[in-house]
Amino acid sequence: MRKFKKYPNRRIYDLHLSKYVTLDAILNVVVEGQSIEVIDAESEKDLTQNILLQILADQERKNGTPLLTNIALEQLIRFTSSPFTRGLSQFLDQSLEFMAKQQEFFKEGMKATNLGNFNIFEETYKFWSGKQ
């Protein structure tokens, strides 16, 4: 886990690299597959979710297409005040992890087809049909 400290001057310090970094640098760390932790330098409060939400909002703004639509955000807000919050949180984590694995599987498959190995289609069928 990559650790960062956020200072009152809004600067974020990467404890691994021993230097100040931008939100884009943290974005790159996350995209590379590393988990992060961001702690307030004064209060020691965990700011990780705040920073991740800020990065997500920045990315949505840059890309022009929101990942979380207004409807999705409204539903998430509704779930935060329900007894099912923990279950939904676990469901979302597992679903996103599954999607990430499928994306990686697809990328590897595309690499294999570029090398002339077309077995990826058979493997994909086996995976989705449960015939592994």
Short mmCIF file of C-alpha atoms in Angstrom, two decimals:
data_model
loop_
_atom_site.label_atom_id
_atom_site.label_comp_id
_atom_site.label_asym_id
_atom_site.label_seq_id
_atom_site.Cartn_x
_atom_site.Cartn_y
_atom_site.Cartn_z
CA MET A 1 0.00 0.00 0.00
CA ARG A 2 1.36 3.37 -1.03
CA LYS A 3 1.09 5.98 1.73
CA PHE A 4 0.68 9.72 1.42
CA LYS A 5 0.33 12.64 3.81
CA LYS A 6 -1.83 15.64 3.05
CA TYR A 7 -0.69 18.93 4.53
CA PRO A 8 -2.78 22.01 5.36
CA ASN A 9 -1.29 23.87 2.39
CA ARG A 10 -3.15 21.30 0.21
CA ARG A 11 0.09 19.60 -0.79
CA ILE A 12 0.33 15.82 -0.78
CA TYR A 13 3.54 14.08 0.16
CA ASP A 14 4.39 10.61 -1.16
CA LEU A 15 6.12 8.78 1.68
CA HIS A 16 7.49 6.15 -0.74
CA LEU A 17 9.16 8.64 -3.11
CA SER A 18 9.86 11.25 -0.41
CA LYS A 19 8.48 14.10 -2.47
CA TYR A 20 5.35 16.16 -3.01
CA VAL A 21 3.01 14.87 -5.69
CA THR A 22 -0.12 15.92 -7.54
CA LEU A 23 -3.48 14.20 -7.73
CA ASP A 24 -2.46 13.02 -11.21
CA ALA A 25 0.50 11.18 -9.68
CA ILE A 26 -1.84 9.46 -7.22
CA LEU A 27 -4.17 8.64 -10.11
CA ASN A 28 -1.26 6.91 -11.87
CA VAL A 29 -0.46 4.90 -8.75
CA VAL A 30 -4.06 3.70 -8.56
CA VAL A 31 -4.24 2.95 -12.31
CA GLU A 32 -1.07 0.86 -11.94
CA GLY A 33 -2.99 -1.32 -9.48
CA GLN A 34 -1.63 -0.14 -6.15
CA SER A 35 -3.80 0.66 -3.17
CA ILE A 36 -3.29 3.98 -1.46
CA GLU A 37 -3.75 5.54 1.95
CA VAL A 38 -3.85 9.30 2.49
CA ILE A 39 -3.55 10.63 6.02
CA ASP A 40 -3.99 14.21 7.21
CA ALA A 41 -0.57 15.33 8.44
CA GLU A 42 -1.96 17.20 11.46
CA SER A 43 -4.94 15.19 12.67
CA GLU A 44 -3.86 11.74 11.38
CA LYS A 45 -7.41 11.40 9.99
CA ASP A 46 -7.79 9.03 7.03
CA LEU A 47 -8.53 11.12 3.93
CA THR A 48 -8.24 8.30 1.39
CA GLN A 49 -11.91 8.26 0.35
CA ASN A 50 -11.98 12.04 -0.02
CA ILE A 51 -8.91 11.99 -2.26
CA LEU A 52 -10.21 9.07 -4.34
CA LEU A 53 -13.57 10.81 -4.80
CA GLN A 54 -11.78 14.00 -5.83
CA ILE A 55 -9.70 12.07 -8.38
CA LEU A 56 -12.83 10.35 -9.71
CA ALA A 57 -14.64 13.69 -10.06
CA ASP A 58 -11.62 15.21 -11.84
CA GLN A 59 -11.43 12.25 -14.24
CA GLU A 60 -15.14 12.43 -15.01
CA ARG A 61 -14.81 16.16 -15.69
CA LYS A 62 -11.80 15.61 -17.99
CA ASN A 63 -13.39 12.71 -19.88
CA GLY A 64 -16.74 14.42 -20.27
CA THR A 65 -18.63 11.20 -19.54
CA PRO A 66 -19.57 10.45 -15.95
CA LEU A 67 -18.96 6.96 -14.65
CA LEU A 68 -21.49 7.59 -11.92
CA THR A 69 -24.63 9.07 -13.42
CA ASN A 70 -26.98 11.23 -11.37
CA ILE A 71 -29.30 8.25 -10.98
CA ALA A 72 -26.46 6.07 -9.70
CA LEU A 73 -25.33 8.75 -7.25
CA GLU A 74 -28.87 9.27 -5.98
CA GLN A 75 -29.24 5.52 -5.40
CA LEU A 76 -25.91 5.36 -3.57
CA ILE A 77 -26.99 8.23 -1.34
CA ARG A 78 -30.24 6.41 -0.58
CA PHE A 79 -28.33 3.27 0.33
CA THR A 80 -26.11 5.17 2.79
CA SER A 81 -29.11 5.67 5.04
CA SER A 82 -30.32 2.10 4.82
CA PRO A 83 -29.44 -1.03 6.79
CA PHE A 84 -28.14 -2.59 3.55
CA THR A 85 -25.14 -0.27 3.26
CA ARG A 86 -22.55 -2.88 4.21
CA GLY A 87 -24.04 -5.46 1.85
CA LEU A 88 -24.10 -3.00 -1.02
CA SER A 89 -20.54 -1.98 -0.31
CA GLN A 90 -19.36 -5.59 -0.45
CA PHE A 91 -21.42 -6.22 -3.60
CA LEU A 92 -19.91 -3.19 -5.35
CA ASP A 93 -16.38 -4.19 -4.33
CA GLN A 94 -16.84 -7.73 -5.62
CA SER A 95 -18.53 -6.59 -8.83
CA LEU A 96 -15.80 -4.10 -9.63
CA GLU A 97 -13.09 -6.65 -8.84
CA PHE A 98 -14.80 -9.12 -11.18
CA MET A 99 -15.01 -6.49 -13.93
CA ALA A 100 -11.32 -5.65 -13.51
CA LYS A 101 -10.38 -9.32 -13.82
CA GLN A 102 -12.54 -9.66 -16.94
CA GLN A 103 -10.94 -6.58 -18.44
CA GLU A 104 -7.48 -8.04 -17.81
CA PHE A 105 -8.59 -11.39 -19.24
CA PHE A 106 -9.85 -9.60 -22.35
CA LYS A 107 -6.62 -7.60 -22.74
CA GLU A 108 -4.54 -10.77 -22.48
CA GLY A 109 -6.82 -12.43 -25.00
CA MET A 110 -6.38 -9.60 -27.44
CA LYS A 111 -2.60 -9.90 -27.10
CA ALA A 112 -2.85 -13.62 -27.78
CA THR A 113 -4.96 -13.11 -30.92
CA ASN A 114 -2.46 -10.61 -32.25
CA LEU A 115 0.12 -13.39 -32.03
CA GLY A 116 -2.07 -15.75 -34.02
CA ASN A 117 -3.42 -17.71 -31.04
CA PHE A 118 -7.21 -17.83 -31.39
CA ASN A 119 -7.79 -20.11 -28.39
CA ILE A 120 -8.88 -17.07 -26.39
CA PHE A 121 -12.38 -17.33 -27.83
CA GLU A 122 -12.64 -20.91 -26.66
CA GLU A 123 -11.29 -19.96 -23.23
CA THR A 124 -13.76 -17.06 -22.99
CA TYR A 125 -16.63 -19.38 -23.83
CA LYS A 126 -15.46 -21.90 -21.22
CA PHE A 127 -15.20 -19.17 -18.61
CA TRP A 128 -18.63 -17.65 -19.22
CA SER A 129 -20.37 -21.00 -19.62
CA GLY A 130 -18.77 -22.41 -16.46
CA LYS A 131 -17.19 -25.27 -18.40
CA GLN A 132 -13.64 -24.67 -17.18
#
